[in-house]
Tab-separated table of C-alpha atoms in Angstrom:
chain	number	residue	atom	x	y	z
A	1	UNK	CA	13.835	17.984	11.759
A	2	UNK	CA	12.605	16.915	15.625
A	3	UNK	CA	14.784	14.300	16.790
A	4	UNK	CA	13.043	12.911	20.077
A	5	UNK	CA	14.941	10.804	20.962
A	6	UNK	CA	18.703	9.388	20.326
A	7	UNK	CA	19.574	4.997	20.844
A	8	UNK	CA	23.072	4.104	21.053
A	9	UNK	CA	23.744	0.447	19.055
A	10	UNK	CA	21.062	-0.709	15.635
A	11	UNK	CA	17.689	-0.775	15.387
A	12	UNK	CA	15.878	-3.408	14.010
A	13	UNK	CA	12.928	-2.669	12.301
A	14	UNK	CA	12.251	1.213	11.271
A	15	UNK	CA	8.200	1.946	11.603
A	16	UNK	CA	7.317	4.967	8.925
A	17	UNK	CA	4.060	6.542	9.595
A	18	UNK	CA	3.482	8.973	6.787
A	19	UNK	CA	0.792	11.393	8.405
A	20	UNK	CA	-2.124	13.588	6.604
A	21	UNK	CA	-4.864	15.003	8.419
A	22	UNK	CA	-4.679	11.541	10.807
A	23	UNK	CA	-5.835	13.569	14.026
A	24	UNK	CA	-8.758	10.974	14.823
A	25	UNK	CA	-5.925	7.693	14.203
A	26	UNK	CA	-2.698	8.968	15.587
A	27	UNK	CA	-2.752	8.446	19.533
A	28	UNK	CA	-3.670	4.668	19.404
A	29	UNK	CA	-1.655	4.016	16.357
A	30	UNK	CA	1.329	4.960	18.254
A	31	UNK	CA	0.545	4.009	21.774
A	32	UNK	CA	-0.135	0.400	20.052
A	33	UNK	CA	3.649	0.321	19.179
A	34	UNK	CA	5.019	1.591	22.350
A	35	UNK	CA	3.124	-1.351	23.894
A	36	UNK	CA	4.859	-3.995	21.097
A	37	UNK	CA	7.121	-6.554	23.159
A	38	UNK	CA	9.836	-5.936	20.354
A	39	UNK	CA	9.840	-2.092	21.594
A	40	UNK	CA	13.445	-2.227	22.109
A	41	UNK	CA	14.519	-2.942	18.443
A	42	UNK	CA	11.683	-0.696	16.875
A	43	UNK	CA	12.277	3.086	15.786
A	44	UNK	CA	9.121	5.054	14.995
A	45	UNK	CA	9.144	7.240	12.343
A	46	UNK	CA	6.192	9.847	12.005
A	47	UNK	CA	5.874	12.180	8.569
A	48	UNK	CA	3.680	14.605	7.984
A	49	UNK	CA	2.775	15.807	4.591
A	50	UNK	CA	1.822	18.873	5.909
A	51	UNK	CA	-1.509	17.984	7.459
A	52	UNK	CA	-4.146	20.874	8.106
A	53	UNK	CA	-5.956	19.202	10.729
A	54	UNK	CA	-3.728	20.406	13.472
A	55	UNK	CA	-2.221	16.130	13.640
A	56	UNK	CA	1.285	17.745	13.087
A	57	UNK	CA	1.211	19.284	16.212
A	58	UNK	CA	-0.349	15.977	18.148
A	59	UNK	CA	2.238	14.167	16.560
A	60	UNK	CA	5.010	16.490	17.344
A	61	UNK	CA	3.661	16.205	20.894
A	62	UNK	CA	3.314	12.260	20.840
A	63	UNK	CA	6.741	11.864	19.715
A	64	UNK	CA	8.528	13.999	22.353
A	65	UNK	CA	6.918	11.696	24.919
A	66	UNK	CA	8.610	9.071	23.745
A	67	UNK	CA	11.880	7.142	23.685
A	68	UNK	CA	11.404	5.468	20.502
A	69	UNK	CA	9.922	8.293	17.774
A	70	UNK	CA	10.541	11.501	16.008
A	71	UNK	CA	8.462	13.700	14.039
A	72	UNK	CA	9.724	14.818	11.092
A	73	UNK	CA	7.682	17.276	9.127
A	74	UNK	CA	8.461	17.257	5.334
A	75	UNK	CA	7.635	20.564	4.245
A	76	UNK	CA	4.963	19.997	2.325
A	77	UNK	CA	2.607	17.424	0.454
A	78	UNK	CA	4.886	15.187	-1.273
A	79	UNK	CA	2.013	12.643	-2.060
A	80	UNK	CA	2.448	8.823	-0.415
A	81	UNK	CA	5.297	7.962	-2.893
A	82	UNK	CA	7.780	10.603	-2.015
A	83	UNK	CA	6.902	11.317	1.474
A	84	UNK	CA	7.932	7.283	2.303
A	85	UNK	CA	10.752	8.143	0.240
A	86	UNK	CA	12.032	10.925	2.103
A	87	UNK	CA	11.464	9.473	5.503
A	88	UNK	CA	12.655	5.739	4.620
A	89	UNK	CA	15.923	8.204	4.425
A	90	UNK	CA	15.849	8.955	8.115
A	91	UNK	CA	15.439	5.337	8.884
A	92	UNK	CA	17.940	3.360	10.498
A	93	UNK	CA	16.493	0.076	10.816
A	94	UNK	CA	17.336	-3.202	8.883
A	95	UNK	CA	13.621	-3.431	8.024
A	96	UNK	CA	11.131	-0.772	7.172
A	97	UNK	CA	7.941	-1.446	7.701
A	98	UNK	CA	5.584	1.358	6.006
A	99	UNK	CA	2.665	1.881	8.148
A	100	UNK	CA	-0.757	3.691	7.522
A	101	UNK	CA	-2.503	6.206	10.321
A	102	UNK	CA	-5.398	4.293	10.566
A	103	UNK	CA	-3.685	1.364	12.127
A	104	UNK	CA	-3.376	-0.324	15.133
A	105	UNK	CA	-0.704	-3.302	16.080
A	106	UNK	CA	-1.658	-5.939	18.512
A	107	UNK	CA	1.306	-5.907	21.477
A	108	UNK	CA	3.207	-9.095	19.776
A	109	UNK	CA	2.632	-8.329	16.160
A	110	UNK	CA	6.101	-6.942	15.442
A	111	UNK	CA	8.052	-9.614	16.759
A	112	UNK	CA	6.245	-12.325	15.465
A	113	UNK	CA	6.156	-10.630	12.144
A	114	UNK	CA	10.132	-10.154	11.913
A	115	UNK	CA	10.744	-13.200	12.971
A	116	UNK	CA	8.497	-15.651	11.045
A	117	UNK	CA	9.801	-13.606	7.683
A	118	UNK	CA	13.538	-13.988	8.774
A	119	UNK	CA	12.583	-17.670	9.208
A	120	UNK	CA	10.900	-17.904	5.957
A	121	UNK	CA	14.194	-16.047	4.112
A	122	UNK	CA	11.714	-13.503	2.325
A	123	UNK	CA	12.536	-9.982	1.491
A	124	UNK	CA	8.690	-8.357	1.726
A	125	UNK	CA	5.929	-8.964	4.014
A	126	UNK	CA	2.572	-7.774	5.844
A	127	UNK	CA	0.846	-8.970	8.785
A	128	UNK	CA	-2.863	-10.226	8.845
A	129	UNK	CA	-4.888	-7.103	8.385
A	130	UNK	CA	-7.883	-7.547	10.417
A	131	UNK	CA	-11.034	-4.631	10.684
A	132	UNK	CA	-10.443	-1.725	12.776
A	133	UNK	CA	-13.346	-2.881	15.437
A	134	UNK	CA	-13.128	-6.815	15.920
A	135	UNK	CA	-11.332	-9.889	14.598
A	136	UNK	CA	-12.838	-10.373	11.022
A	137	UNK	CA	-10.391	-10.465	8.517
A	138	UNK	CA	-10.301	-7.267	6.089
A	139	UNK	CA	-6.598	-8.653	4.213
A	140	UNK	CA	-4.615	-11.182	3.928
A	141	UNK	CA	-2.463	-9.513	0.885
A	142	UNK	CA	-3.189	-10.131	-2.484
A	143	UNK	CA	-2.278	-14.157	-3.127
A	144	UNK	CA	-2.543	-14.146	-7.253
A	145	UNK	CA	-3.000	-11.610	-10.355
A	146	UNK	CA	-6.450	-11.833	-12.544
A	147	UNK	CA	-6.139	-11.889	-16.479
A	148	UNK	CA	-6.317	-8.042	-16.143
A	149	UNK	CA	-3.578	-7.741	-14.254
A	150	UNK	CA	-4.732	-6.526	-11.060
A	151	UNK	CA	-4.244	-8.034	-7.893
A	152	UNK	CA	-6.848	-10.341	-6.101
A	153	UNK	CA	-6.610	-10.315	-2.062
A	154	UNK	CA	-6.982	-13.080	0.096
A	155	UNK	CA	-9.580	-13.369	3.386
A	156	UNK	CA	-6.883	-15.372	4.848
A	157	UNK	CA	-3.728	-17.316	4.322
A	158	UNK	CA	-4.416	-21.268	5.250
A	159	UNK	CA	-0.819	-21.764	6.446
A	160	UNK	CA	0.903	-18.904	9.081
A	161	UNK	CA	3.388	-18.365	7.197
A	162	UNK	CA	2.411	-18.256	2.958
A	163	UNK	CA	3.722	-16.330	-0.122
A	164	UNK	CA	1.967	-13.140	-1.506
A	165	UNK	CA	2.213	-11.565	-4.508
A	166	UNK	CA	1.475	-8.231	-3.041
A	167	UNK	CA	2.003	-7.836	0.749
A	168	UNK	CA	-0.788	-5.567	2.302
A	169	UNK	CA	0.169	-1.656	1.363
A	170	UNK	CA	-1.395	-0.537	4.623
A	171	UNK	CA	1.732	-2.646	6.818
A	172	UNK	CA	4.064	-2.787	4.163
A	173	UNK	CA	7.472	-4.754	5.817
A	174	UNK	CA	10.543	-4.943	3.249
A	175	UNK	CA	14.114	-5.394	4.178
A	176	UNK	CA	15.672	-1.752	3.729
A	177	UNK	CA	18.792	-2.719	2.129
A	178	UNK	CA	16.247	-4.289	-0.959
A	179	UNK	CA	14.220	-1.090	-0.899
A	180	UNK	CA	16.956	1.240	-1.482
A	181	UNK	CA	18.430	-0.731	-4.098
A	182	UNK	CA	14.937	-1.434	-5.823
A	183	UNK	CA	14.718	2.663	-5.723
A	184	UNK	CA	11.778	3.244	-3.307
A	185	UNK	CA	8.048	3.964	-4.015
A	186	UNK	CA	7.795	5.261	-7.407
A	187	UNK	CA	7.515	8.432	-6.776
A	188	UNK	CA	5.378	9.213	-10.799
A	189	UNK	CA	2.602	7.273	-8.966
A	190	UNK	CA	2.381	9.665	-6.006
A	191	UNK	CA	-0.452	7.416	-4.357
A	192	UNK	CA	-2.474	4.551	-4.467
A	193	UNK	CA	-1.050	0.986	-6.467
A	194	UNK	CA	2.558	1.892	-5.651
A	195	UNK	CA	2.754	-1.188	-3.457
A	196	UNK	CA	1.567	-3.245	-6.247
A	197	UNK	CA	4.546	-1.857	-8.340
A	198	UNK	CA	6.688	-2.497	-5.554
A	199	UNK	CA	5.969	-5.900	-5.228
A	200	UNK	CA	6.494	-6.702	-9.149
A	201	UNK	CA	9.888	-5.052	-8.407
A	202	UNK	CA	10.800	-7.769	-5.233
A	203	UNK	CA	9.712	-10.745	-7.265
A	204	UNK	CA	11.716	-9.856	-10.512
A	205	UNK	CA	14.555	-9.118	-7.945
A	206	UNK	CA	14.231	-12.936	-7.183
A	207	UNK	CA	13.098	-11.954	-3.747
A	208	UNK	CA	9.771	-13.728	-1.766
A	209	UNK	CA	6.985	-11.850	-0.356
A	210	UNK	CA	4.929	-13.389	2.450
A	211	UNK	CA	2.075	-12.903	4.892
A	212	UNK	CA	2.277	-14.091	8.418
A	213	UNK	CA	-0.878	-15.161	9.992
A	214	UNK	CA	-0.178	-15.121	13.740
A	215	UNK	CA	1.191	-11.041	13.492
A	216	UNK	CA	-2.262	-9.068	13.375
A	217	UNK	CA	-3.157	-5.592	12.805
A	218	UNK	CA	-6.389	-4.009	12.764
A	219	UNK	CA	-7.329	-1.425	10.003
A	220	UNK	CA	-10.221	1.091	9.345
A	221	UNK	CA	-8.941	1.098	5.646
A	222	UNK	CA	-9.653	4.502	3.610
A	223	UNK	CA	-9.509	6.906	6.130
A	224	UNK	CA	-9.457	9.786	3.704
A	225	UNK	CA	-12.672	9.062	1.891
A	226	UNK	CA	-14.339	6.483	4.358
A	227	UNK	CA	-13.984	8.203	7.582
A	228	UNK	CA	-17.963	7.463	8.815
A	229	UNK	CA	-18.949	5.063	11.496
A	230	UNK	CA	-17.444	4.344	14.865
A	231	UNK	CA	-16.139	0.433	14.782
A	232	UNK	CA	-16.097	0.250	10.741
A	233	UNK	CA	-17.077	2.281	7.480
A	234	UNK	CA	-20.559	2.355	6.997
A	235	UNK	CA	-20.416	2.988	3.192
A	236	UNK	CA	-18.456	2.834	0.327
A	237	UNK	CA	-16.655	6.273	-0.608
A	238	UNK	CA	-14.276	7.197	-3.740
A	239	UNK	CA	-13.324	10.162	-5.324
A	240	UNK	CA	-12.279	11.415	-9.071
A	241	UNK	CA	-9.330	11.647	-7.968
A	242	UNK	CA	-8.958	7.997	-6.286
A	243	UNK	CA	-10.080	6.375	-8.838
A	244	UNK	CA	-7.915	8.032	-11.788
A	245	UNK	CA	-4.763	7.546	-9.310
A	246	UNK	CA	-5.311	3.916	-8.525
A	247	UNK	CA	-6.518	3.191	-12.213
A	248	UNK	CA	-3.426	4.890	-13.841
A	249	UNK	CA	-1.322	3.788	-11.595
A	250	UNK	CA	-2.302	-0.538	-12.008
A	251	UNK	CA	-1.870	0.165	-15.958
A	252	UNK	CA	0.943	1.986	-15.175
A	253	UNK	CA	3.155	-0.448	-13.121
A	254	UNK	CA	2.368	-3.676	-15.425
A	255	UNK	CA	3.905	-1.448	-18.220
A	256	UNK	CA	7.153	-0.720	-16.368
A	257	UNK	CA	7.350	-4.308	-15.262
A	258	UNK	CA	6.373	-6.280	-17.818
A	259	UNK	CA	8.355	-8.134	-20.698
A	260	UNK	CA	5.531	-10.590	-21.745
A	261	UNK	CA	2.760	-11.778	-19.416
A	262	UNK	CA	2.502	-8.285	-17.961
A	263	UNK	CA	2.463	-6.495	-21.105
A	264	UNK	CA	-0.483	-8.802	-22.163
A	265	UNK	CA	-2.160	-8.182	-18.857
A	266	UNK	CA	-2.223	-4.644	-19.530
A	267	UNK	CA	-3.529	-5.296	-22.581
A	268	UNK	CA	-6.407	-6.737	-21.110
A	269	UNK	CA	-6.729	-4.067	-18.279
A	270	UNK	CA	-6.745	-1.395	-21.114
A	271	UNK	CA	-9.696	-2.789	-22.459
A	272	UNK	CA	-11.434	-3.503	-19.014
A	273	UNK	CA	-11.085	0.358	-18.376
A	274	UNK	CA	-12.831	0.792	-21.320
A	275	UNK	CA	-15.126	-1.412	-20.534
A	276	UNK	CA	-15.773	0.580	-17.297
A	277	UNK	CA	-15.623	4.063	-18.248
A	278	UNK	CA	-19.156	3.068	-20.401
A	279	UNK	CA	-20.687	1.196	-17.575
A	280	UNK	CA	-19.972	3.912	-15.227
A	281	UNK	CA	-21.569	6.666	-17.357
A	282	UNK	CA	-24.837	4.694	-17.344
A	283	UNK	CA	-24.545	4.105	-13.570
A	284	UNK	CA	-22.752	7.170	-11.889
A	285	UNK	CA	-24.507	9.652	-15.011
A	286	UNK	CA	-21.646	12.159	-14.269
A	287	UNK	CA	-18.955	12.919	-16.679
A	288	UNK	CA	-16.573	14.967	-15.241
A	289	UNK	CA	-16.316	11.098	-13.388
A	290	UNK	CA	-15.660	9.174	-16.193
A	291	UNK	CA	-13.788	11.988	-17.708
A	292	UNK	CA	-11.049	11.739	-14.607
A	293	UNK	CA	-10.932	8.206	-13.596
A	294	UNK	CA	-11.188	6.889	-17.534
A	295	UNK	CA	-10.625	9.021	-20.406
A	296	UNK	CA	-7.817	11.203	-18.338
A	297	UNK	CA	-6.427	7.964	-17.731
A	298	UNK	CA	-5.151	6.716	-21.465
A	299	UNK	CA	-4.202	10.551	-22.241
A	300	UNK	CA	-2.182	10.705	-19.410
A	301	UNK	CA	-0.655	7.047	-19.909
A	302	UNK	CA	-0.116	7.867	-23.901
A	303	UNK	CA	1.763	11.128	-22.495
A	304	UNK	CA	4.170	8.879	-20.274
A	305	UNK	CA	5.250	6.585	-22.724
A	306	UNK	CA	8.742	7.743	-23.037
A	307	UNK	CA	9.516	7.941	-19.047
A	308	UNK	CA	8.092	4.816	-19.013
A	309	UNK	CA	10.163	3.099	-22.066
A	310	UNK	CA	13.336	4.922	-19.669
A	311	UNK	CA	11.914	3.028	-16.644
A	312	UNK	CA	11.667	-0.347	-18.333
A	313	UNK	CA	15.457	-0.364	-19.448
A	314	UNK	CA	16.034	1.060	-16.360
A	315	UNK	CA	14.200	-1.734	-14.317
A	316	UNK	CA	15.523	-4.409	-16.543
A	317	UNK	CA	19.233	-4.183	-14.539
A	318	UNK	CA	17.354	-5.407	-11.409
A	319	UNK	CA	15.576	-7.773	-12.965
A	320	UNK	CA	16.962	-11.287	-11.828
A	321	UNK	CA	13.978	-13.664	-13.417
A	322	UNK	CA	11.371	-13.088	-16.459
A	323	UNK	CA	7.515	-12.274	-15.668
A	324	UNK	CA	6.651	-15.372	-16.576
A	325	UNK	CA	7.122	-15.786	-12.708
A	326	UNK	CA	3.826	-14.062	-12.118
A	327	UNK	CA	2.136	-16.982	-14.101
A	328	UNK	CA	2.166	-19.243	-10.600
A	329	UNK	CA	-0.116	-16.339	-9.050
A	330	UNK	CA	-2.910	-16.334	-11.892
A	331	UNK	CA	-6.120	-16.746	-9.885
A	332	UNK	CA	-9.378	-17.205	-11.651
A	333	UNK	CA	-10.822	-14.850	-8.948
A	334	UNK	CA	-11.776	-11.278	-10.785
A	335	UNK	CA	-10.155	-8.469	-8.456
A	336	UNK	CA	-13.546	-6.318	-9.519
A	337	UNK	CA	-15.118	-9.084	-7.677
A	338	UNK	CA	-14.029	-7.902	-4.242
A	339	UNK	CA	-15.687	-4.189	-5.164
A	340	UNK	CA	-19.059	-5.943	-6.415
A	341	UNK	CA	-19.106	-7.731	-2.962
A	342	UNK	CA	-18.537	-4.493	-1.104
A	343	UNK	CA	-21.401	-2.910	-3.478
A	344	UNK	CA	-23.466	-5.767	-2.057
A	345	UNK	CA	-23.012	-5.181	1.551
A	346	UNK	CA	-22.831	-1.379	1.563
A	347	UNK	CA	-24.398	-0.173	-1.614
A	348	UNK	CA	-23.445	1.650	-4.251
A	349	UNK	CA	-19.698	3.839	-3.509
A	350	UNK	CA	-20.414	7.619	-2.961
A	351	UNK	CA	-18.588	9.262	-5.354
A	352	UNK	CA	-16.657	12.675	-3.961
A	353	UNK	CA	-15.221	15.267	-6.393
């Protein structure tokens, strides 16, 4: 590992940027936090899954520039899950704050997000995620839970400071000490939903999650499957393998969370999937879609059933309060809504293999 730099005395808040193939985001994601007026508390952590693009080396290069970051290359792909993991390890700060590429932080964001959240005595957090090219608003975290179980985002919060069920996964802030104890991202999930999972986790810890309004980030959002336009994506892209990842995984976390409302949720989702999978023949006409996003899906769920009947009993030590606690975030607003909206404004998504 490349340390590049050494800080005598603690750091407050450790920044993890888990790289892959992030050449076109890196430079102003990290110039952006050099510039933050809280530089002096912040370490920056950058991890690369072992990215082909040649972004290793840029931010191997970026990093020995400056005080405040090291590169540490992982060795591999270890997926989103595990490659946190392994460099939420190297972090010394009291908060980690879980960071996407594809990011940049306006120059007060930091400190007004650490200290609204340390105000507000909550364990979990995310800024206002704003577009990658101007001020609209792409996230305000997810405020509620649908009858299916899957979490419904805000445009914006109404107060600055206002409790989340999910804080935004793409600026992910949680106290270390609760992340370590909680176990990390779970790493079965490898990508896509684990913040979700995460978040269950804080609440039936007894912990808050908030989003502060005044701390702003801006966000292309998909870099990996949306990477056209210049200011903002100018369609909608998926993949097989997106889609069976972040479908799994939803169905997956409600079942390693849930005692009662959950377990009905997913219930509910199970069917919705269904419900899908049929639609989504008629629509996309290709199977080997359907076949990995939907049918792969319940086999592989079915298949899990024991690890996740170990995680359950597992998760139930941590577990200060019931899921009935998720009942004051049921929000008549549909999650699929948001994705019919999107299908609106940029057509239909543009399915990759």
């Amino acid at each position: 590992m490349n340390e590049c730099r050494s800080r005598e005395g603690g750091v407050k808040v450790s920044v993890v940027i888990l790289n892959y193939n992030g050449e076109r985001w890196l430079t102003r994601c990290l110039e952006s936090l050099e510039k933050q007026t809280y530089s002096e508390q912040i370490e920056i952590i950058v991890a690369d899954n072992e990215s082909t693009d040649g972004s290793d080396e840029l931010a191997s290069a970026l990093c020995q520039k400056s005080r405040q970051a090291r590169f540490v290359p992982l060795g591999g792909n270890h997926g989103f899950c595990r490659g946190n993991n392994l460099a939420a390890n190297e972090a010394e700060g009291q908060w980690l704050l879980f960071a996407n590429n594809d990011l940049w932080f306006e120059p007060d964001c930091l400190e007004r997000l650490i200290s609204r959240v340390e105000e507000a005595k909550a364990a979990a957090a995310c800024p206002l995620i704003l577009n990658y090219g101007d001020e609209s608003v792409q996230s305000g975290g997810a405020a509620g839970i649908d009858i299916f179980g899957l979490p419904t985002l805000r445009d914006a919060p109404a107060e600055n400071v206002q409790e989340v069920l999910m804080p935004e996964g793409c600026a992910y802030l949680i106290r270390s000490e609760l992340f370590h104890r909680l176990g990390g991202f779970d790493e079965s999930f490898f990508m896509y939903s684990d913040e979700f999972d995460l978040s269950l986790r804080v609440w039936l810890a007894g912990e808050r999650a908030v989003v502060v309004k005044e701390a702003r980030v801006h966000h292309w959002g998909g870099a990996q499957v949306n990477a056209e336009g210049t200011l903002k994506p100018v369609t909608v892209r998926t993949s097989e393998t997106k889609r069976y990842y972040a479908n799994r995984n939803a169905l997956m976390a409600l079942l390693k969370n849930g005692q009662f409302v959950l377990l009905l949720m997913a219930l509910f989702q199970a069917i919705l999937l269904l419900f899908e999978g049929v639609v989504g023949l008629c629509l996309v006409r290709r199977w080997s879609f359907v076949k990995k996003a939907y049918i792969q899906v319940f086999i592989d769920v079915l298949k899990a059933l024991p690890s996740i009947a170990r995680d359950q009993q597992r998760r139930h030590g941590q577990r200060q309060v019931s899921d009935w606690v998720f009942l004051k975030f049921l929000s008549p607003v549909l999650n699929r809504w948001v994705e019919l909206r999107r299908v609106r404004d940029l057509g239909l998504e543009v399915i990759k293999r």
